[in-house]
Amino acid sequence: MTDKNLPEKFLLRMKNMLGDEFESFLKCFDSQPKKGIRLNTLKCSKEKLESLLEPEKSPTSELSYFYEGKVGAMPLHAAGAFYSQEPSASSAVTVLDPKPGDYVLDMCAAPGGKSTQIASLLNGEGLIWSNEVVKSRANILLSNMERMGVRNAVISSAYPNVLSKKLGGFFDKVLVDAPCSGEGMFRKNDEAITEWSEEHVKSCAERQLEIMRSAANLVKKDGILVYSTCTFSMEENEELVKKFLEACPEYLQEEINVPFGRKAFDNKSLRLFPMDEGEGHFVAKFRRTADNFEYPRLTEYKEDKKDLEGQKLFKELFNIKPWGVIKNIGDKFIIMPKDKLPDFKGITILRAGVILSELVGKHTEPHHSVFAAVKPCEVKMNADFKDGDENLHKYLKGEEIEVDENFKGYTLVSVEGVALGFGKASGGRLKNKYPKGLRLIN
Ligand code: SAM
């Protein structure tokens, strides 16, 4: 029997669900789940990450590893070489299988574990639209997408029914990683245990069906909708699938065949119990078979005279062509995602594309966002440091650091060739431009 104070009703439900396997399920509560990281191929190669950290591969995605080390204060983490993620959490995106060029919506996206995984797999081609209804959480999502150097993202904070009305049939693939009763979190999070009740499970299932009905309208014909949770309850998983198929008969459920986890109780979806090195993840996959309606009108962004200053600045800083159209919006210059986008009216958009610069006082200053999204070979000036160099720690604390005497002006700071941020160099010193909100305290 575990020391965890698990609710009696929860234990009874799990016993009924698992039968003979209940004891081995319970035994898992005596240990903590294995920790993990996920490679961000937008900024770092597999070879580099493997040689620097020596993580152990996980079967749940080609980018996921088991890794027990502390990552929070690592410069490579701050640079977005990888994302800290328990490996089984990557399974939903493995099932979604985004390909370069796809338009993908992540409906419940914060803090961004799955959105950043999708962005890696798109490799800059197509679009990742990450939505998070809770504004404070949407800001964390934005910061993670920025750290991972994603160029082709739109980040919004809207209710699913609002997106559903405005963006019908716009996406090739939609992920609903639904808010759930979080039973899969019980091993590492005692708060999830105290919040649990059968009523909570029921109200989560009602909300999940509502979100799925909105999501259904957003997928184009032949497109894919993936539903996932990190909870064990039948109401939020197999029973939800059944209710969704009844409510949206234009969808067919597809069988999931992957080399990890096990078949769920409906024989088509996927489950990852702690006995399978999973944290209660459930994944179901659907294909939309009927025609769309209300497809949104798209806008093609074109350069005009107002945008010339932004283009000039880009040319001064980088030795590549901009990957999207540079637009002057308010006091900023933005590099828009390169594909056409729908009208944003009525949707709260936190970011579309990458900020090139903003007005600070009377001067236009480059923005951290663009330096986080480039490679050292793409910039005019780069101060690169080996992992472990004390200059990196100083930089992350917001201090001035020493650089090559020949450097003059805006300079990329990187760790092992992975872009971290920037500063302004002169006379062998680099004035720190790492954002205050991201700095290490000690
Ligand atoms: N996909 C995220 C990741 O991988 O990092 C985790 C998402 S979490 C399981 C579910 C998210 O749904 C939470 O961020 C929560 O704020 C959001 N949410 C809560 N209520 C919602 C609602 N009514 N509609 C859509 N999303 C909601």
CSV table of C-alpha atoms and ligand atoms in Angstrom, one decimal:
chain,number,residue,atom,x,y,z
A,1,MET,CA,0.0,0.0,0.0
A,2,THR,CA,1.3,3.5,-0.9
A,3,ASP,CA,2.0,6.3,1.6
A,4,LYS,CA,0.1,8.7,-0.6
A,5,ASN,CA,-3.3,9.8,0.7
A,6,LEU,CA,-5.3,8.6,-2.3
A,7,PRO,CA,-9.1,9.1,-2.1
A,8,GLU,CA,-10.9,5.8,-1.3
A,9,LYS,CA,-13.3,6.3,-4.2
A,10,PHE,CA,-10.5,6.8,-6.6
A,11,LEU,CA,-8.8,3.6,-5.4
A,12,LEU,CA,-12.1,1.7,-5.9
A,13,ARG,CA,-12.6,3.0,-9.4
A,14,MET,CA,-9.0,2.0,-10.3
A,15,LYS,CA,-9.4,-1.4,-8.8
A,16,ASN,CA,-12.6,-2.0,-10.9
A,17,MET,CA,-10.7,-0.7,-14.0
A,18,LEU,CA,-7.5,-2.6,-13.6
A,19,GLY,CA,-8.5,-5.9,-11.9
A,20,ASP,CA,-5.3,-8.0,-11.5
A,21,GLU,CA,-3.1,-5.1,-12.4
A,22,PHE,CA,-4.3,-2.9,-9.6
A,23,GLU,CA,-1.4,-3.9,-7.2
A,24,SER,CA,1.3,-3.2,-9.7
A,25,PHE,CA,-0.4,0.2,-10.4
A,26,LEU,CA,-0.4,1.0,-6.7
A,27,LYS,CA,3.2,0.0,-6.4
A,28,CYS,CA,4.2,2.7,-8.9
A,29,PHE,CA,3.2,5.3,-6.3
A,30,ASP,CA,6.2,4.4,-4.2
A,31,SER,CA,8.5,6.0,-6.7
A,32,GLN,CA,8.6,9.3,-8.6
A,33,PRO,CA,8.0,9.3,-12.4
A,34,LYS,CA,11.2,9.4,-14.5
A,35,LYS,CA,12.1,13.0,-15.6
A,36,GLY,CA,12.8,13.9,-19.2
A,37,ILE,CA,13.8,16.4,-21.9
A,38,ARG,CA,12.8,16.9,-25.5
A,39,LEU,CA,15.2,18.0,-28.1
A,40,ASN,CA,14.3,21.3,-30.0
A,41,THR,CA,15.6,20.6,-33.5
A,42,LEU,CA,14.9,24.2,-34.5
A,43,LYS,CA,18.0,25.2,-32.4
A,44,CYS,CA,20.1,22.2,-31.6
A,45,SER,CA,21.1,18.9,-33.4
A,46,LYS,CA,20.5,15.5,-32.0
A,47,GLU,CA,24.3,14.8,-32.0
A,48,LYS,CA,25.0,18.0,-30.0
A,49,LEU,CA,22.4,17.3,-27.3
A,50,GLU,CA,23.4,13.6,-27.0
A,51,SER,CA,27.1,14.4,-26.7
A,52,LEU,CA,26.6,17.3,-24.2
A,53,LEU,CA,24.0,15.7,-21.9
A,54,GLU,CA,24.1,11.9,-22.6
A,55,PRO,CA,20.4,11.5,-22.1
A,56,GLU,CA,18.6,8.1,-22.5
A,57,LYS,CA,16.3,7.7,-25.5
A,58,SER,CA,12.5,7.3,-24.9
A,59,PRO,CA,10.3,5.4,-27.3
A,60,THR,CA,7.4,7.9,-27.1
A,61,SER,CA,8.9,10.4,-29.6
A,62,GLU,CA,12.0,10.6,-31.7
A,63,LEU,CA,12.8,13.8,-29.8
A,64,SER,CA,12.3,12.6,-26.3
A,65,TYR,CA,14.8,11.4,-23.7
A,66,PHE,CA,14.8,10.3,-20.0
A,67,TYR,CA,17.1,12.7,-18.1
A,68,GLU,CA,17.4,13.0,-14.4
A,69,GLY,CA,19.8,16.0,-14.2
A,70,LYS,CA,18.6,19.5,-12.9
A,71,VAL,CA,17.9,21.6,-16.0
A,72,GLY,CA,16.4,24.8,-14.7
A,73,ALA,CA,19.5,27.0,-14.5
A,74,MET,CA,21.3,25.4,-17.5
A,75,PRO,CA,22.3,27.9,-20.2
A,76,LEU,CA,21.3,25.3,-22.8
A,77,HIS,CA,17.9,25.2,-21.3
A,78,ALA,CA,17.6,29.0,-21.3
A,79,ALA,CA,18.7,28.9,-24.9
A,80,GLY,CA,15.9,26.5,-25.9
A,81,ALA,CA,18.2,23.6,-27.0
A,82,PHE,CA,15.6,21.4,-25.3
A,83,TYR,CA,12.3,21.5,-23.4
A,84,SER,CA,11.9,19.9,-20.0
A,85,GLN,CA,9.1,17.3,-20.4
A,86,GLU,CA,8.3,13.9,-18.9
A,87,PRO,CA,8.7,11.6,-21.9
A,88,SER,CA,5.2,10.0,-22.0
A,89,ALA,CA,3.7,13.6,-22.4
A,90,SER,CA,5.1,13.6,-25.9
A,91,SER,CA,2.9,10.7,-27.1
A,92,ALA,CA,-0.1,12.9,-28.2
A,93,VAL,CA,2.0,14.8,-30.7
A,94,THR,CA,3.6,11.6,-31.9
A,95,VAL,CA,0.0,10.4,-32.7
A,96,LEU,CA,-0.9,13.8,-34.3
A,97,ASP,CA,2.2,13.4,-36.5
A,98,PRO,CA,2.6,17.0,-37.8
A,99,LYS,CA,4.6,17.3,-41.0
A,100,PRO,CA,6.3,20.4,-42.4
A,101,GLY,CA,3.7,22.6,-44.2
A,102,ASP,CA,0.8,21.5,-42.0
A,103,TYR,CA,-1.5,24.1,-40.4
A,104,VAL,CA,-1.8,22.9,-36.8
A,105,LEU,CA,-3.9,24.2,-33.9
A,106,ASP,CA,-3.0,23.4,-30.3
A,107,MET,CA,-6.2,24.4,-28.6
A,108,CYS,CA,-5.2,24.1,-24.9
A,109,ALA,CA,-1.6,24.9,-25.2
A,110,ALA,CA,0.0,26.4,-22.0
A,111,PRO,CA,2.7,26.0,-20.9
A,112,GLY,CA,3.7,24.9,-24.4
A,113,GLY,CA,5.1,21.3,-24.1
A,114,LYS,CA,3.1,20.1,-27.0
A,115,SER,CA,3.2,23.3,-29.1
A,116,THR,CA,7.0,23.4,-29.0
A,117,GLN,CA,7.1,19.8,-30.0
A,118,ILE,CA,4.8,20.5,-32.9
A,119,ALA,CA,7.0,23.5,-33.9
A,120,SER,CA,10.1,21.3,-34.0
A,121,LEU,CA,8.3,18.8,-36.3
A,122,LEU,CA,7.0,21.5,-38.6
A,123,ASN,CA,10.6,22.8,-38.9
A,124,GLY,CA,9.5,26.3,-39.8
A,125,GLU,CA,7.1,25.2,-42.6
A,126,GLY,CA,3.4,25.7,-42.2
A,127,LEU,CA,1.8,27.2,-39.1
A,128,ILE,CA,1.5,26.3,-35.4
A,129,TRP,CA,-1.4,28.2,-33.8
A,130,SER,CA,-1.1,27.9,-30.0
A,131,ASN,CA,-4.2,28.9,-28.0
A,132,GLU,CA,-4.5,29.2,-24.3
A,133,VAL,CA,-7.7,30.6,-22.7
A,134,VAL,CA,-6.2,31.6,-19.3
A,135,LYS,CA,-4.3,34.8,-20.0
A,136,SER,CA,-1.5,34.4,-17.4
A,137,ARG,CA,-0.8,30.9,-18.7
A,138,ALA,CA,-0.9,32.2,-22.3
A,139,ASN,CA,2.0,34.6,-21.4
A,140,ILE,CA,4.1,31.6,-20.1
A,141,LEU,CA,3.3,29.8,-23.4
A,142,LEU,CA,4.5,32.8,-25.3
A,143,SER,CA,7.7,33.0,-23.4
A,144,ASN,CA,8.4,29.3,-24.1
A,145,MET,CA,7.6,29.6,-27.8
A,146,GLU,CA,10.0,32.5,-27.9
A,147,ARG,CA,12.7,30.6,-26.1
A,148,MET,CA,12.4,27.7,-28.5
A,149,GLY,CA,12.9,30.2,-31.5
A,150,VAL,CA,9.6,29.4,-33.2
A,151,ARG,CA,9.2,31.6,-36.3
A,152,ASN,CA,5.9,30.3,-37.7
A,153,ALA,CA,3.6,30.7,-34.7
A,154,VAL,CA,0.4,32.5,-33.8
A,155,ILE,CA,-0.3,32.7,-30.1
A,156,SER,CA,-3.9,33.5,-29.0
A,157,SER,CA,-5.9,33.6,-25.8
A,158,ALA,CA,-9.5,32.7,-26.8
A,159,TYR,CA,-12.3,30.4,-25.8
A,160,PRO,CA,-12.6,27.4,-28.1
A,161,ASN,CA,-16.1,28.5,-29.3
A,162,VAL,CA,-14.6,31.9,-30.5
A,163,LEU,CA,-11.9,30.2,-32.5
A,164,SER,CA,-14.5,27.7,-33.9
A,165,LYS,CA,-16.7,30.6,-35.2
A,166,LYS,CA,-13.8,32.5,-36.8
A,167,LEU,CA,-11.5,29.7,-38.2
A,168,GLY,CA,-13.8,27.0,-39.5
A,169,GLY,CA,-12.0,24.4,-41.5
A,170,PHE,CA,-8.6,26.3,-41.4
A,171,PHE,CA,-6.4,23.5,-39.9
A,172,ASP,CA,-5.0,20.2,-41.2
A,173,LYS,CA,-4.5,19.0,-37.7
A,174,VAL,CA,-5.9,20.0,-34.3
A,175,LEU,CA,-4.8,18.9,-30.9
A,176,VAL,CA,-7.1,19.1,-27.9
A,177,ASP,CA,-4.9,18.4,-24.8
A,178,ALA,CA,-7.8,18.9,-22.6
A,179,PRO,CA,-8.0,20.3,-19.0
A,180,CYS,CA,-8.8,17.2,-17.0
A,181,SER,CA,-9.0,15.9,-13.4
A,182,GLY,CA,-5.3,15.2,-13.5
A,183,GLU,CA,-5.2,11.7,-11.9
A,184,GLY,CA,-2.0,11.1,-13.8
A,185,MET,CA,-0.4,13.9,-11.8
A,186,PHE,CA,-1.1,12.2,-8.4
A,187,ARG,CA,2.4,10.6,-8.2
A,188,LYS,CA,4.2,13.9,-8.3
A,189,ASN,CA,1.6,16.5,-7.3
A,190,ASP,CA,-0.2,16.2,-3.9
A,191,GLU,CA,-2.4,19.2,-4.8
A,192,ALA,CA,-4.0,17.2,-7.6
A,193,ILE,CA,-5.0,14.6,-5.1
A,194,THR,CA,-6.7,17.1,-2.7
A,195,GLU,CA,-8.6,18.6,-5.7
A,196,TRP,CA,-10.0,15.3,-6.8
A,197,SER,CA,-13.7,14.3,-6.5
A,198,GLU,CA,-16.1,12.3,-8.6
A,199,GLU,CA,-18.0,15.5,-9.2
A,200,HIS,CA,-14.8,17.1,-10.5
A,201,VAL,CA,-14.3,14.2,-12.9
A,202,LYS,CA,-17.9,14.7,-14.2
A,203,SER,CA,-17.6,18.4,-14.7
A,204,CYS,CA,-14.3,17.9,-16.5
A,205,ALA,CA,-15.9,15.5,-18.9
A,206,GLU,CA,-18.7,18.0,-19.6
A,207,ARG,CA,-16.2,20.7,-20.4
A,208,GLN,CA,-14.1,18.4,-22.5
A,209,LEU,CA,-17.1,17.5,-24.7
A,210,GLU,CA,-17.8,21.2,-25.2
A,211,ILE,CA,-14.2,21.9,-26.2
A,212,MET,CA,-14.2,19.0,-28.6
A,213,ARG,CA,-17.4,20.2,-30.3
A,214,SER,CA,-15.7,23.5,-30.9
A,215,ALA,CA,-12.5,21.8,-32.1
A,216,ALA,CA,-14.5,19.7,-34.6
A,217,ASN,CA,-15.4,22.7,-36.7
A,218,LEU,CA,-11.8,23.8,-37.1
A,219,VAL,CA,-10.5,20.8,-39.0
A,220,LYS,CA,-10.6,20.7,-42.8
A,221,LYS,CA,-12.0,17.7,-44.6
A,222,ASP,CA,-9.7,14.7,-44.3
A,223,GLY,CA,-7.9,16.5,-41.5
A,224,ILE,CA,-7.0,15.0,-38.1
A,225,LEU,CA,-8.2,15.8,-34.6
A,226,VAL,CA,-6.4,14.3,-31.6
A,227,TYR,CA,-7.8,14.3,-28.1
A,228,SER,CA,-5.6,13.7,-25.1
A,229,THR,CA,-5.7,13.8,-21.3
A,230,CYS,CA,-3.4,12.9,-18.4
A,231,THR,CA,-6.1,11.2,-16.4
A,232,PHE,CA,-7.3,7.6,-15.9
A,233,SER,CA,-11.1,8.1,-15.5
A,234,MET,CA,-13.3,6.4,-18.2
A,235,GLU,CA,-15.7,9.4,-18.2
A,236,GLU,CA,-12.9,11.7,-19.5
A,237,ASN,CA,-11.5,9.1,-21.9
A,238,GLU,CA,-13.3,6.2,-23.6
A,239,GLU,CA,-16.7,7.5,-22.6
A,240,LEU,CA,-15.8,11.0,-23.9
A,241,VAL,CA,-14.8,9.5,-27.2
A,242,LYS,CA,-18.1,7.7,-27.5
A,243,LYS,CA,-20.1,10.9,-26.8
A,244,PHE,CA,-17.9,12.9,-29.2
A,245,LEU,CA,-18.6,10.4,-32.1
A,246,GLU,CA,-22.3,10.6,-31.4
A,247,ALA,CA,-22.3,14.4,-31.3
A,248,CYS,CA,-20.0,14.8,-34.4
A,249,PRO,CA,-20.9,12.0,-36.9
A,250,GLU,CA,-18.7,13.6,-39.5
A,251,TYR,CA,-15.7,12.1,-37.6
A,252,LEU,CA,-14.4,8.6,-37.7
A,253,GLN,CA,-12.1,7.3,-35.0
A,254,GLU,CA,-8.8,5.9,-36.2
A,255,GLU,CA,-6.8,3.1,-34.6
A,256,ILE,CA,-3.5,4.1,-33.0
A,257,ASN,CA,-0.6,1.9,-33.6
A,258,VAL,CA,2.6,3.0,-31.9
A,259,PRO,CA,5.4,1.1,-30.3
A,260,PHE,CA,4.7,2.2,-26.7
A,261,GLY,CA,1.8,2.2,-24.2
A,262,ARG,CA,-1.2,-0.1,-24.7
A,263,LYS,CA,-4.6,-0.3,-26.4
A,264,ALA,CA,-7.3,1.6,-24.4
A,265,PHE,CA,-10.5,-0.1,-23.3
A,266,ASP,CA,-12.2,0.9,-26.6
A,267,ASN,CA,-9.5,-1.0,-28.4
A,268,LYS,CA,-8.6,1.9,-30.7
A,269,SER,CA,-7.3,4.7,-28.4
A,270,LEU,CA,-4.0,4.7,-26.6
A,271,ARG,CA,-3.3,4.5,-22.8
A,272,LEU,CA,-0.1,4.9,-20.9
A,273,PHE,CA,-0.3,3.7,-17.3
A,274,PRO,CA,2.5,4.2,-14.8
A,275,MET,CA,3.2,0.4,-15.4
A,276,ASP,CA,4.0,1.4,-19.0
A,277,GLU,CA,6.3,4.2,-18.0
A,278,GLY,CA,3.4,6.7,-18.6
A,279,GLU,CA,1.7,9.2,-16.4
A,280,GLY,CA,-1.9,8.4,-17.2
A,281,HIS,CA,-1.9,9.7,-20.7
A,282,PHE,CA,-4.8,8.9,-23.0
A,283,VAL,CA,-4.8,9.6,-26.7
A,284,ALA,CA,-7.6,9.2,-29.3
A,285,LYS,CA,-7.4,10.1,-33.0
A,286,PHE,CA,-10.2,11.1,-35.3
A,287,ARG,CA,-10.5,11.9,-39.0
A,288,ARG,CA,-13.0,14.4,-40.4
A,289,THR,CA,-14.8,12.9,-43.4
A,290,ALA,CA,-17.3,15.6,-44.3
A,291,ASP,CA,-17.0,18.9,-46.2
A,292,ASN,CA,-16.2,22.2,-44.5
A,293,PHE,CA,-18.2,25.3,-44.3
A,294,GLU,CA,-17.4,28.9,-43.4
A,295,TYR,CA,-13.8,28.7,-44.5
A,296,PRO,CA,-12.1,32.0,-43.3
A,297,ARG,CA,-10.9,34.6,-45.8
A,298,LEU,CA,-7.1,34.9,-45.7
A,299,THR,CA,-4.8,37.9,-45.8
A,300,GLU,CA,-1.6,38.0,-47.6
A,301,TYR,CA,0.8,40.4,-45.9
A,302,LYS,CA,2.6,42.8,-48.3
A,303,GLU,CA,5.4,45.2,-47.7
A,304,ASP,CA,4.8,48.9,-47.9
A,305,LYS,CA,6.8,52.1,-47.4
A,306,LYS,CA,6.2,52.0,-43.6
A,307,ASP,CA,8.1,48.7,-43.4
A,308,LEU,CA,11.4,49.9,-45.0
A,309,GLU,CA,13.0,50.8,-41.7
A,310,GLY,CA,12.5,47.3,-40.4
A,311,GLN,CA,13.9,45.7,-43.6
A,312,LYS,CA,17.0,48.0,-43.2
A,313,LEU,CA,17.5,46.9,-39.6
A,314,PHE,CA,17.2,43.2,-40.5
A,315,LYS,CA,19.9,43.7,-43.2
A,316,GLU,CA,22.2,45.4,-40.6
A,317,LEU,CA,21.9,42.6,-38.1
A,318,PHE,CA,21.7,39.4,-40.2
A,319,ASN,CA,23.2,37.9,-43.3
A,320,ILE,CA,20.1,36.1,-44.5
A,321,LYS,CA,16.8,37.2,-46.1
A,322,PRO,CA,13.9,37.7,-43.8
A,323,TRP,CA,11.8,34.4,-43.6
A,324,GLY,CA,8.5,36.4,-43.7
A,325,VAL,CA,7.2,39.8,-44.5
A,326,ILE,CA,8.4,42.5,-42.1
A,327,LYS,CA,5.4,44.7,-41.0
A,328,ASN,CA,5.3,47.9,-38.9
A,329,ILE,CA,2.6,47.3,-36.3
A,330,GLY,CA,2.2,50.0,-33.6
A,331,ASP,CA,5.7,50.7,-32.2
A,332,LYS,CA,7.1,47.4,-33.4
A,333,PHE,CA,8.4,45.7,-36.5
A,334,ILE,CA,7.2,42.1,-36.8
A,335,ILE,CA,8.4,39.4,-39.1
A,336,MET,CA,5.1,37.7,-39.9
A,337,PRO,CA,4.8,33.9,-40.4
A,338,LYS,CA,5.4,33.4,-44.2
A,339,ASP,CA,2.0,31.8,-45.0
A,340,LYS,CA,-1.3,33.7,-45.4
A,341,LEU,CA,-3.3,34.2,-42.2
A,342,PRO,CA,-7.0,34.7,-41.4
A,343,ASP,CA,-8.4,37.9,-40.1
A,344,PHE,CA,-7.6,38.2,-36.4
A,345,LYS,CA,-10.6,40.5,-35.6
A,346,GLY,CA,-12.4,39.3,-32.5
A,347,ILE,CA,-9.6,37.0,-31.4
A,348,THR,CA,-7.1,38.1,-28.7
A,349,ILE,CA,-3.7,37.6,-30.3
A,350,LEU,CA,-0.6,37.8,-28.2
A,351,ARG,CA,1.9,37.3,-31.0
A,352,ALA,CA,2.0,36.4,-34.7
A,353,GLY,CA,5.5,35.8,-35.9
A,354,VAL,CA,8.7,37.2,-34.4
A,355,ILE,CA,9.3,40.7,-33.0
A,356,LEU,CA,12.3,42.2,-34.9
A,357,SER,CA,12.4,45.5,-33.0
A,358,GLU,CA,10.4,47.9,-30.8
A,359,LEU,CA,10.6,51.6,-29.9
A,360,VAL,CA,12.5,52.2,-26.6
A,361,GLY,CA,12.3,55.9,-25.7
A,362,LYS,CA,13.0,57.5,-29.1
A,363,HIS,CA,15.1,54.7,-30.5
A,364,THR,CA,14.3,51.5,-32.3
A,365,GLU,CA,15.9,48.6,-30.5
A,366,PRO,CA,16.2,45.0,-31.8
A,367,HIS,CA,14.1,42.6,-29.7
A,368,HIS,CA,15.1,39.5,-27.8
A,369,SER,CA,12.6,37.5,-29.8
A,370,VAL,CA,14.5,37.7,-33.1
A,371,PHE,CA,17.8,36.9,-31.6
A,372,ALA,CA,16.3,33.8,-29.9
A,373,ALA,CA,15.0,32.7,-33.4
A,374,VAL,CA,18.2,32.9,-35.4
A,375,LYS,CA,21.2,30.6,-35.8
A,376,PRO,CA,24.8,31.9,-35.2
A,377,CYS,CA,25.6,31.4,-38.9
A,378,GLU,CA,22.8,33.9,-39.8
A,379,VAL,CA,24.0,36.8,-37.7
A,380,LYS,CA,26.7,39.5,-38.5
A,381,MET,CA,28.2,39.2,-35.0
A,382,ASN,CA,28.2,36.3,-32.5
A,383,ALA,CA,29.9,35.8,-29.1
A,384,ASP,CA,29.7,32.0,-28.6
A,385,PHE,CA,30.7,30.3,-25.3
A,386,LYS,CA,31.3,26.7,-24.3
A,387,ASP,CA,28.8,25.2,-21.8
A,388,GLY,CA,30.2,25.9,-18.3
A,389,ASP,CA,31.9,29.2,-19.2
A,390,GLU,CA,31.3,31.6,-16.4
A,391,ASN,CA,30.4,34.4,-18.8
A,392,LEU,CA,27.1,32.5,-19.6
A,393,HIS,CA,26.1,32.6,-15.9
A,394,LYS,CA,26.9,36.3,-15.8
A,395,TYR,CA,25.0,37.0,-19.0
A,396,LEU,CA,21.9,35.1,-17.6
A,397,LYS,CA,22.1,37.3,-14.5
A,398,GLY,CA,22.0,40.4,-16.6
A,399,GLU,CA,25.6,41.5,-16.1
A,400,GLU,CA,28.1,42.9,-18.6
A,401,ILE,CA,30.5,40.4,-20.1
A,402,GLU,CA,33.8,40.5,-21.9
A,403,VAL,CA,33.8,40.0,-25.7
A,404,ASP,CA,36.2,40.3,-28.6
A,405,GLU,CA,37.5,43.8,-28.9
A,406,ASN,CA,36.5,43.9,-32.6
A,407,PHE,CA,32.8,43.4,-31.9
A,408,LYS,CA,30.8,46.6,-32.3
A,409,GLY,CA,27.1,46.9,-32.0
A,410,TYR,CA,24.3,44.3,-31.6
A,411,THR,CA,25.8,40.9,-31.0
A,412,LEU,CA,24.2,37.5,-30.6
A,413,VAL,CA,25.2,35.6,-27.4
A,414,SER,CA,25.1,31.8,-27.8
A,415,VAL,CA,26.0,28.6,-25.9
A,416,GLU,CA,27.6,25.8,-27.9
A,417,GLY,CA,26.2,27.4,-31.1
A,418,VAL,CA,22.6,27.7,-29.7
A,419,ALA,CA,21.2,31.3,-29.6
A,420,LEU,CA,20.6,32.6,-26.1
A,421,GLY,CA,20.0,36.3,-26.5
A,422,PHE,CA,21.9,39.4,-27.5
A,423,GLY,CA,23.8,42.5,-26.2
A,424,LYS,CA,25.5,45.6,-27.5
A,425,ALA,CA,29.3,45.4,-27.9
A,426,SER,CA,31.9,48.1,-27.7
A,427,GLY,CA,35.5,48.3,-26.6
A,428,GLY,CA,35.6,44.6,-25.6
A,429,ARG,CA,32.5,44.8,-23.3
A,430,LEU,CA,29.0,43.6,-24.0
A,431,LYS,CA,26.1,45.6,-22.6
A,432,ASN,CA,23.5,43.0,-21.5
A,433,LYS,CA,20.1,43.0,-23.3
A,434,TYR,CA,18.8,39.7,-21.9
A,435,PRO,CA,15.1,40.5,-20.8
A,436,LYS,CA,14.8,41.4,-17.1
A,437,GLY,CA,11.9,38.9,-16.6
A,438,LEU,CA,14.1,36.0,-17.7
A,439,ARG,CA,17.2,36.7,-15.7
A,440,LEU,CA,18.6,34.3,-13.1
A,441,ILE,CA,18.4,35.7,-9.5
A,442,ASN,CA,21.7,34.2,-8.3
B,1,SAM,N1,-0.9,21.1,-23.8
B,1,SAM,C1,-0.2,21.7,-22.7
B,1,SAM,C2,1.2,21.3,-22.7
B,1,SAM,O1,1.6,20.3,-23.3
B,1,SAM,O2,2.1,22.1,-22.1
B,1,SAM,C3,-0.9,21.4,-21.4
B,1,SAM,C4,-2.4,21.7,-21.4
B,1,SAM,S1,-3.3,21.5,-19.9
B,1,SAM,C5,-3.5,19.8,-19.9
B,1,SAM,C6,-4.8,22.1,-20.3
B,1,SAM,C7,-5.0,23.6,-20.6
B,1,SAM,O3,-6.3,23.9,-20.9
B,1,SAM,C8,-4.6,24.4,-19.4
B,1,SAM,O4,-3.6,25.3,-19.7
B,1,SAM,C9,-5.9,25.2,-19.1
B,1,SAM,O5,-5.7,26.5,-18.6
B,1,SAM,C10,-6.6,25.1,-20.4
B,1,SAM,N2,-8.1,25.3,-20.2
B,1,SAM,C11,-8.8,25.5,-19.0
B,1,SAM,N3,-10.1,25.6,-19.3
B,1,SAM,C12,-10.3,25.6,-20.6
B,1,SAM,C13,-11.4,25.8,-21.5
B,1,SAM,N4,-12.6,25.9,-21.0
B,1,SAM,N5,-11.2,25.7,-22.8
B,1,SAM,C14,-9.9,25.5,-23.3
B,1,SAM,N6,-8.8,25.3,-22.5
B,1,SAM,C15,-9.0,25.4,-21.2
